[in-house]
Every structure is written in C-alpha cells, then in structure tokens.
C-alpha cells in the first residue's frame, strides 16, 4: 500500500553532517489536527526504520493522547524511507547506491527547519516515537533543548549498542548476498535478499516468549511458517526498496546523540544536557533496546522516569499490533502531556 496524502517541504541544497550536500532535498510530512493561534499545541512524531507516515497512525486518534482535536501532530518521514529524499526517488547522480550518508542529526536539523520555517513553531509540547523514531526523539531533545518540553521515546535508545550493530550487520549481509543486488545498481528489487532479510528480522522483532506462546496466532496466522511468510516477508516486500533499507540501516547503526556538534562524542554529556521532562519506555523483552540499556540512559537524564512496557511482544510492543501495549503507551503519553 502506498499513499500520497502528504506534503513536501523543500530543503533546497541541504548540507549534511558528513560534508556532502544532498541537492534538492525534500522532507515529506503529514499533519493531523490544527495549530492553535499561539502555536503551543505542536507534537512531533517521527517515523521509524522503513516506516512510512501512515504506519504511525495507530497512535493518533480522538480520545487518545495524540488527539488531533487537541494537538497539531507533525509526522516527518525519515530520510531514506522512500517518501522523503531517498535512494529510490533522488535523481542522478545521487540516486540508488550513490545516495549520501545521512545521520540522525541531519534528520532532526531538517525537521527543525520544517517546524520553524513552515509553521513558525518555537516550542514543542512533545516529541515521541518508536524505535528509530525514539532515536530521533532523543536527538531532538539534545539538538534543541530549549524547544522540546517533553519526550517519550519508546523501544529505542540514544546510542545504538554494539549488540544492535551486530544484528544490523546480519540484516545487511542477508540482503546484499543476493546477486541481484548488484552493489545497489539493480533494475529490479533483489527479492531473494529481501526475503532473507525478513527471516533474519523475524528472530529479533519479537521475543523468545512470543514464539514459545505462539502469539503469532493473535495476528491471525495458523502456523509459524505462514507467519514468517505472511507477516515478515510480506513486511519487507511491501514497497520497501533495498537501497532505501540500507541507507536507513547506515543511519541507525551510527545513532548516537554524542555525535551532536558540541559534544565530541560524549553521549553522557549529551544526555545530561536534555532539559525536557521524560518518560522512557523500553519493552520488557526487546532484543534491540533492552530495559537495562535504558536504565543507563535514564541515569544520565535530569528529570526522567523509566517505565517498562510489560509482556512478551518484544520490540513490536511499540508497533501498534497488541492492544494492551498500545493502551499502556497511550496512558503514559496522556500522563506526560498533562504535566
């Protein structure tokens, strides 16, 4: 499924942290609700690895914390996701395998320009997000501390751990082992590599207990194999481009708020600079971003609470698939917004 109900903010020639310029850069975004006269009700809710703006909508709705009748919710698309500037939609010569490397800081600088230049917003009521959206949440709070009032990152971290990097190396190896990949200069998608990538992901996105309890049945699957094919292979064959996935993977692997200019790689000092009120929400059995990692994060924040999402859904506790997890996240968002 692809949708076109979004808007585009033209960034022009956008200088990246690497020193490269992304020419004709475009930041795609979707908004929900209306901005009040004093611009005090803005929320930024970034997308995640491979996610498109419509795949954030499970957490937006009347009666929920992110209620468009109360808040102006901006959903910016991550560079590389196929909607914002990406390998798949950038004209030559920076298309496909030549697409430049983009950091999380680059993404947030672009989003900051959108928020301030397009909408004239000076303060953000909240920044929140799942997975790479959580990484962007932390990056917002470090890069623009005087602007961000509250953050609620869920199932994500301010610095990609070595264990997480190892997982991503496995994903990358599975995708690029397909001879059809052709070092990124393919004419048709490397379908075998995408399916292999999905199989690697399947062992990480949900917990061991999820599989032991056969919770894939909750999603309507009648066998493990049908779940691997229907959910996981279907997930990565749903319009997701191989070069786009690799571009976002590069961004994810190098995620670290300590790389923000002015902190010289010191992640702890970067975290200590955050002034926003925070509820940090890892999932109990997340194999990417385990709770003990986020205990470390919270220990370096000024005013933060660690609140663990219970249950067996692992990383996908933050993906909107399990109603109990969704209700738990939504309740925390309501509490934080009321402070």
Tab-separated table of C-alpha atoms in Angstrom:
chain	number	residue	atom	x	y	z
A	1	UNK	CA	0.000	0.000	0.000
A	2	UNK	CA	1.262	3.441	-0.895
A	3	UNK	CA	-0.418	6.721	-0.082
A	4	UNK	CA	0.076	10.228	-1.403
A	5	UNK	CA	-1.805	12.304	1.180
A	6	UNK	CA	1.291	14.091	2.411
A	7	UNK	CA	3.064	17.401	1.894
A	8	UNK	CA	6.663	18.168	0.969
A	9	UNK	CA	8.995	20.761	2.489
A	10	UNK	CA	11.698	21.715	0.003
A	11	UNK	CA	15.026	21.993	1.827
A	12	UNK	CA	16.994	23.005	-1.248
A	13	UNK	CA	20.658	22.007	-1.248
A	14	UNK	CA	20.976	20.562	2.238
A	15	UNK	CA	24.466	20.276	3.760
A	16	UNK	CA	24.901	17.030	5.674
A	17	UNK	CA	26.986	16.297	8.742
A	18	UNK	CA	29.406	14.307	6.557
A	19	UNK	CA	30.238	17.373	4.496
A	20	UNK	CA	28.282	16.124	1.484
A	21	UNK	CA	25.367	18.140	0.127
A	22	UNK	CA	22.046	16.457	-0.583
A	23	UNK	CA	20.891	18.511	-3.546
A	24	UNK	CA	17.218	19.269	-3.915
A	25	UNK	CA	16.500	17.628	-0.551
A	26	UNK	CA	12.854	17.031	0.282
A	27	UNK	CA	11.272	16.316	3.652
A	28	UNK	CA	7.854	14.696	3.336
A	29	UNK	CA	5.425	15.035	6.217
A	30	UNK	CA	1.818	14.530	7.250
A	31	UNK	CA	-0.044	16.644	9.787
A	32	UNK	CA	-3.052	15.834	11.955
A	33	UNK	CA	-5.174	18.475	13.694
A	34	UNK	CA	-4.807	22.252	13.691
A	35	UNK	CA	-2.198	24.583	15.091
A	36	UNK	CA	-3.662	26.960	17.697
A	37	UNK	CA	-3.039	30.705	17.423
A	38	UNK	CA	-0.177	30.778	19.929
A	39	UNK	CA	1.371	27.627	18.343
A	40	UNK	CA	1.554	25.893	21.717
A	41	UNK	CA	-0.007	22.529	20.808
A	42	UNK	CA	2.594	21.079	18.428
A	43	UNK	CA	3.785	17.476	18.681
A	44	UNK	CA	6.465	15.854	16.521
A	45	UNK	CA	6.116	12.100	15.949
A	46	UNK	CA	8.861	10.848	13.563
A	47	UNK	CA	8.764	7.618	11.565
A	48	UNK	CA	10.908	4.540	12.248
A	49	UNK	CA	13.178	2.177	10.295
A	50	UNK	CA	11.443	1.565	6.951
A	51	UNK	CA	8.198	3.032	8.307
A	52	UNK	CA	6.117	5.469	6.289
A	53	UNK	CA	3.966	8.224	7.795
A	54	UNK	CA	0.719	6.262	7.605
A	55	UNK	CA	2.294	3.494	9.692
A	56	UNK	CA	2.368	5.877	12.674
A	57	UNK	CA	-1.371	6.467	12.669
A	58	UNK	CA	-2.249	3.665	15.123
A	59	UNK	CA	-1.241	6.011	17.970
A	60	UNK	CA	-3.244	9.017	16.703
A	61	UNK	CA	-6.977	9.464	17.187
A	62	UNK	CA	-9.771	11.183	19.070
A	63	UNK	CA	-9.781	10.203	22.729
A	64	UNK	CA	-6.143	9.114	22.565
A	65	UNK	CA	-3.202	11.099	23.901
A	66	UNK	CA	-2.293	12.200	20.386
A	67	UNK	CA	-5.760	13.579	19.772
A	68	UNK	CA	-5.939	15.715	16.610
A	69	UNK	CA	-8.801	17.715	18.116
A	70	UNK	CA	-6.339	18.943	20.779
A	71	UNK	CA	-2.880	18.760	19.239
A	72	UNK	CA	-1.183	19.597	15.971
A	73	UNK	CA	0.733	16.406	15.225
A	74	UNK	CA	3.533	16.523	12.665
A	75	UNK	CA	4.752	13.183	11.303
A	76	UNK	CA	8.021	13.755	9.401
A	77	UNK	CA	9.353	10.941	7.231
A	78	UNK	CA	12.889	9.727	7.849
A	79	UNK	CA	15.347	10.374	5.029
A	80	UNK	CA	15.663	7.100	3.116
A	81	UNK	CA	12.133	5.809	3.755
A	82	UNK	CA	11.046	6.277	0.150
A	83	UNK	CA	8.818	9.299	0.822
A	84	UNK	CA	11.361	11.901	1.945
A	85	UNK	CA	14.561	12.107	-0.125
A	86	UNK	CA	15.820	8.549	-0.582
A	87	UNK	CA	17.974	6.434	-2.886
A	88	UNK	CA	14.820	5.373	-4.743
A	89	UNK	CA	13.496	8.861	-5.522
A	90	UNK	CA	16.600	11.051	-5.822
A	91	UNK	CA	17.608	11.943	-9.392
A	92	UNK	CA	21.046	11.022	-10.737
A	93	UNK	CA	23.882	11.235	-9.932
A	94	UNK	CA	22.995	10.815	-6.227
A	95	UNK	CA	20.399	8.093	-6.742
A	96	UNK	CA	20.473	4.455	-5.675
A	97	UNK	CA	23.930	3.371	-4.421
A	98	UNK	CA	25.238	6.952	-4.631
A	99	UNK	CA	22.771	8.375	-2.116
A	100	UNK	CA	24.805	10.184	0.580
A	101	UNK	CA	25.041	9.041	4.175
A	102	UNK	CA	22.546	10.817	6.441
A	103	UNK	CA	22.777	10.950	10.237
A	104	UNK	CA	20.022	11.289	12.800
A	105	UNK	CA	21.281	14.801	13.464
A	106	UNK	CA	20.805	15.604	9.768
A	107	UNK	CA	17.216	14.349	10.007
A	108	UNK	CA	16.447	16.487	13.029
A	109	UNK	CA	18.006	19.613	11.516
A	110	UNK	CA	15.717	19.134	8.523
A	111	UNK	CA	12.699	18.591	10.780
A	112	UNK	CA	13.619	21.688	12.781
A	113	UNK	CA	13.569	23.741	9.603
A	114	UNK	CA	10.139	22.333	8.744
A	115	UNK	CA	8.752	23.108	12.199
A	116	UNK	CA	10.182	26.619	12.439
A	117	UNK	CA	10.115	27.825	8.823
A	118	UNK	CA	6.898	26.263	7.572
A	119	UNK	CA	4.848	26.584	10.764
A	120	UNK	CA	6.592	29.245	12.869
A	121	UNK	CA	6.637	26.950	15.902
A	122	UNK	CA	9.064	27.903	18.687
A	123	UNK	CA	8.148	25.287	21.327
A	124	UNK	CA	7.172	21.646	21.021
A	125	UNK	CA	4.737	20.259	23.552
A	126	UNK	CA	6.075	16.753	22.944
A	127	UNK	CA	8.369	14.662	20.775
A	128	UNK	CA	7.722	10.928	20.754
A	129	UNK	CA	8.481	7.918	18.602
A	130	UNK	CA	9.129	4.195	18.303
A	131	UNK	CA	12.487	2.549	17.539
A	132	UNK	CA	14.362	4.888	15.162
A	133	UNK	CA	11.581	7.343	15.977
A	134	UNK	CA	12.744	7.101	19.596
A	135	UNK	CA	16.317	7.736	18.489
A	136	UNK	CA	15.096	10.873	16.721
A	137	UNK	CA	13.195	11.854	19.865
A	138	UNK	CA	16.416	11.849	21.878
A	139	UNK	CA	18.204	13.704	19.091
A	140	UNK	CA	15.544	16.442	19.082
A	141	UNK	CA	15.955	16.917	22.839
A	142	UNK	CA	19.752	17.169	22.603
A	143	UNK	CA	19.936	19.351	19.498
A	144	UNK	CA	17.171	21.775	20.555
A	145	UNK	CA	16.801	21.551	24.354
A	146	UNK	CA	15.140	24.959	24.713
A	147	UNK	CA	12.448	23.970	22.248
A	148	UNK	CA	11.420	20.490	23.439
A	149	UNK	CA	9.249	20.420	26.578
A	150	UNK	CA	8.574	16.686	26.880
A	151	UNK	CA	9.846	13.466	25.332
A	152	UNK	CA	8.541	9.922	25.383
A	153	UNK	CA	10.863	7.621	23.433
A	154	UNK	CA	9.584	4.054	23.324
A	155	UNK	CA	11.544	0.939	22.309
A	156	UNK	CA	14.600	2.940	21.286
A	157	UNK	CA	17.849	4.381	22.590
A	158	UNK	CA	20.023	7.485	22.354
A	159	UNK	CA	23.009	5.404	21.216
A	160	UNK	CA	22.973	2.262	19.101
A	161	UNK	CA	24.601	-0.519	21.115
A	162	UNK	CA	27.248	-2.854	19.725
A	163	UNK	CA	24.835	-5.772	20.020
A	164	UNK	CA	22.308	-3.850	17.947
A	165	UNK	CA	25.014	-3.110	15.360
A	166	UNK	CA	25.804	-6.833	15.136
A	167	UNK	CA	22.147	-7.604	14.425
A	168	UNK	CA	22.107	-4.967	11.689
A	169	UNK	CA	25.255	-6.428	10.127
A	170	UNK	CA	23.379	-9.725	9.817
A	171	UNK	CA	20.432	-7.986	8.165
A	172	UNK	CA	22.751	-6.179	5.760
A	173	UNK	CA	24.650	-9.357	4.887
A	174	UNK	CA	21.434	-11.238	4.126
A	175	UNK	CA	20.193	-8.516	1.803
A	176	UNK	CA	23.435	-7.871	-0.064
A	177	UNK	CA	24.300	-11.570	-0.544
A	178	UNK	CA	21.657	-11.708	-3.278
A	179	UNK	CA	23.496	-11.498	-6.630
A	180	UNK	CA	20.568	-9.462	-7.935
A	181	UNK	CA	21.562	-6.637	-5.594
A	182	UNK	CA	24.435	-5.690	-7.932
A	183	UNK	CA	26.024	-3.339	-5.373
A	184	UNK	CA	22.913	-1.227	-5.413
A	185	UNK	CA	22.601	-0.797	-9.188
A	186	UNK	CA	19.765	-3.286	-9.651
A	187	UNK	CA	16.910	-2.742	-12.098
A	188	UNK	CA	14.510	-4.982	-10.192
A	189	UNK	CA	14.442	-5.476	-6.437
A	190	UNK	CA	16.667	-8.260	-5.013
A	191	UNK	CA	13.676	-10.283	-3.887
A	192	UNK	CA	15.700	-13.216	-2.516
A	193	UNK	CA	17.779	-10.845	-0.394
A	194	UNK	CA	14.694	-9.053	0.898
A	195	UNK	CA	13.118	-12.368	1.892
A	196	UNK	CA	16.344	-13.440	3.620
A	197	UNK	CA	16.473	-10.115	5.437
A	198	UNK	CA	12.920	-10.719	6.648
A	199	UNK	CA	13.893	-14.131	8.044
A	200	UNK	CA	16.786	-12.597	9.988
A	201	UNK	CA	14.500	-9.898	11.354
A	202	UNK	CA	11.910	-12.470	12.450
A	203	UNK	CA	14.129	-13.775	15.250
A	204	UNK	CA	14.657	-10.292	16.674
A	205	UNK	CA	11.490	-8.263	16.279
A	206	UNK	CA	9.536	-10.442	18.729
A	207	UNK	CA	10.782	-12.152	21.871
A	208	UNK	CA	11.518	-15.815	22.542
A	209	UNK	CA	8.435	-15.930	24.776
A	210	UNK	CA	6.284	-14.561	21.947
A	211	UNK	CA	7.195	-17.584	19.845
A	212	UNK	CA	7.015	-20.042	22.742
A	213	UNK	CA	3.454	-18.904	23.443
A	214	UNK	CA	2.614	-18.890	19.713
A	215	UNK	CA	1.365	-15.336	19.974
A	216	UNK	CA	1.559	-15.049	16.196
A	217	UNK	CA	-1.851	-16.682	16.343
A	218	UNK	CA	-3.127	-13.373	17.803
A	219	UNK	CA	-2.286	-11.823	14.435
A	220	UNK	CA	-4.394	-14.342	12.534
A	221	UNK	CA	-1.708	-16.829	11.451
A	222	UNK	CA	-2.289	-20.568	11.747
A	223	UNK	CA	1.323	-21.794	11.563
A	224	UNK	CA	4.795	-20.488	12.223
A	225	UNK	CA	5.715	-20.708	8.548
A	226	UNK	CA	2.642	-18.754	7.484
A	227	UNK	CA	3.670	-16.067	9.977
A	228	UNK	CA	7.223	-15.937	8.617
A	229	UNK	CA	5.966	-15.610	5.069
A	230	UNK	CA	2.819	-13.567	5.575
A	231	UNK	CA	3.996	-11.148	8.237
A	232	UNK	CA	7.764	-10.906	7.895
A	233	UNK	CA	8.339	-11.471	4.196
A	234	UNK	CA	5.189	-9.505	3.462
A	235	UNK	CA	6.504	-6.659	5.610
A	236	UNK	CA	9.701	-6.206	3.608
A	237	UNK	CA	8.077	-6.826	0.236
A	238	UNK	CA	5.524	-4.058	0.838
A	239	UNK	CA	7.090	-1.417	-1.391
A	240	UNK	CA	10.295	-1.251	0.611
A	241	UNK	CA	13.333	-0.643	-1.596
A	242	UNK	CA	16.655	-2.381	-0.877
A	243	UNK	CA	18.820	0.734	-1.223
A	244	UNK	CA	16.403	2.662	0.981
A	245	UNK	CA	16.658	-0.025	3.653
A	246	UNK	CA	20.445	0.066	3.524
A	247	UNK	CA	20.512	3.868	3.719
A	248	UNK	CA	18.347	3.872	6.852
A	249	UNK	CA	20.360	0.982	8.286
A	250	UNK	CA	23.507	3.130	7.994
A	251	UNK	CA	21.721	5.903	9.887
A	252	UNK	CA	20.548	3.502	12.596
A	253	UNK	CA	23.958	1.895	13.121
A	254	UNK	CA	25.561	5.261	13.733
A	255	UNK	CA	22.881	6.607	16.010
A	256	UNK	CA	24.474	8.457	18.931
A	257	UNK	CA	23.394	11.769	20.461
A	258	UNK	CA	27.028	12.225	21.477
A	259	UNK	CA	27.770	12.880	17.788
A	260	UNK	CA	25.738	16.099	18.018
A	261	UNK	CA	28.048	19.071	17.352
A	262	UNK	CA	29.453	20.416	20.592
A	263	UNK	CA	29.600	17.108	22.488
A	264	UNK	CA	32.672	15.499	20.880
A	265	UNK	CA	31.188	12.009	21.052
A	266	UNK	CA	30.349	12.230	24.763
A	267	UNK	CA	26.935	10.540	24.951
A	268	UNK	CA	26.594	11.002	28.703
A	269	UNK	CA	27.211	14.740	28.474
A	270	UNK	CA	24.730	14.996	25.623
A	271	UNK	CA	22.059	13.216	27.679
A	272	UNK	CA	22.756	15.454	30.671
A	273	UNK	CA	22.037	18.481	28.500
A	274	UNK	CA	18.412	17.421	27.939
A	275	UNK	CA	16.006	19.668	29.824
A	276	UNK	CA	12.749	18.037	28.698
A	277	UNK	CA	10.593	16.047	31.074
A	278	UNK	CA	10.873	12.416	30.012
A	279	UNK	CA	9.201	9.063	30.340
A	280	UNK	CA	11.473	6.461	28.778
A	281	UNK	CA	9.634	3.292	27.760
A	282	UNK	CA	11.577	0.215	26.715
A	283	UNK	CA	9.736	-3.055	26.223
A	284	UNK	CA	10.301	-5.836	28.732
A	285	UNK	CA	11.704	-8.339	26.223
A	286	UNK	CA	13.010	-6.068	23.470
A	287	UNK	CA	16.080	-7.715	21.935
A	288	UNK	CA	17.258	-4.493	20.243
A	289	UNK	CA	16.821	-1.981	23.056
A	290	UNK	CA	16.571	-3.956	26.334
A	291	UNK	CA	15.383	-2.245	29.527
A	292	UNK	CA	18.795	-2.445	31.182
A	293	UNK	CA	20.241	-0.266	28.406
A	294	UNK	CA	17.587	2.353	29.045
A	295	UNK	CA	18.220	2.203	32.788
A	296	UNK	CA	21.659	3.548	31.886
A	297	UNK	CA	20.061	6.243	29.732
A	298	UNK	CA	17.698	7.403	32.462
A	299	UNK	CA	20.556	7.582	34.970
A	300	UNK	CA	22.049	10.386	32.870
A	301	UNK	CA	18.862	12.403	32.321
A	302	UNK	CA	17.842	15.275	34.601
A	303	UNK	CA	14.137	14.518	35.001
A	304	UNK	CA	13.181	11.153	33.652
A	305	UNK	CA	11.258	8.069	34.637
A	306	UNK	CA	11.857	4.559	33.333
A	307	UNK	CA	8.554	2.818	32.637
A	308	UNK	CA	8.845	-0.662	31.133
A	309	UNK	CA	6.179	-1.955	28.759
A	310	UNK	CA	5.293	-5.392	30.179
A	311	UNK	CA	4.650	-8.515	28.139
A	312	UNK	CA	6.197	-10.763	25.520
A	313	UNK	CA	5.837	-8.754	22.294
A	314	UNK	CA	9.447	-7.596	22.385
A	315	UNK	CA	10.385	-4.726	20.100
A	316	UNK	CA	6.984	-4.806	18.450
A	317	UNK	CA	5.334	-3.840	21.728
A	318	UNK	CA	5.834	-0.401	20.213
A	319	UNK	CA	4.473	-1.268	16.793
A	320	UNK	CA	0.762	-0.956	17.435
A	321	UNK	CA	-0.047	-4.656	16.976
A	322	UNK	CA	-1.056	-5.549	20.541
A	323	UNK	CA	-3.941	-3.502	22.014
A	324	UNK	CA	-2.656	-3.910	25.581
A	325	UNK	CA	0.728	-2.422	24.680
A	326	UNK	CA	-0.897	0.395	22.755
A	327	UNK	CA	-3.082	1.262	25.747
A	328	UNK	CA	-0.026	1.233	28.036
A	329	UNK	CA	1.911	3.640	25.790
A	330	UNK	CA	-1.128	5.862	25.274
A	331	UNK	CA	-1.725	6.134	29.038
A	332	UNK	CA	1.864	7.256	29.610
A	333	UNK	CA	1.564	9.846	26.845
A	334	UNK	CA	-1.604	11.217	28.416
A	335	UNK	CA	0.096	11.450	31.797
A	336	UNK	CA	3.157	13.213	30.386
A	337	UNK	CA	1.121	15.688	28.338
A	338	UNK	CA	-0.913	16.591	31.446
A	339	UNK	CA	2.182	17.629	33.412
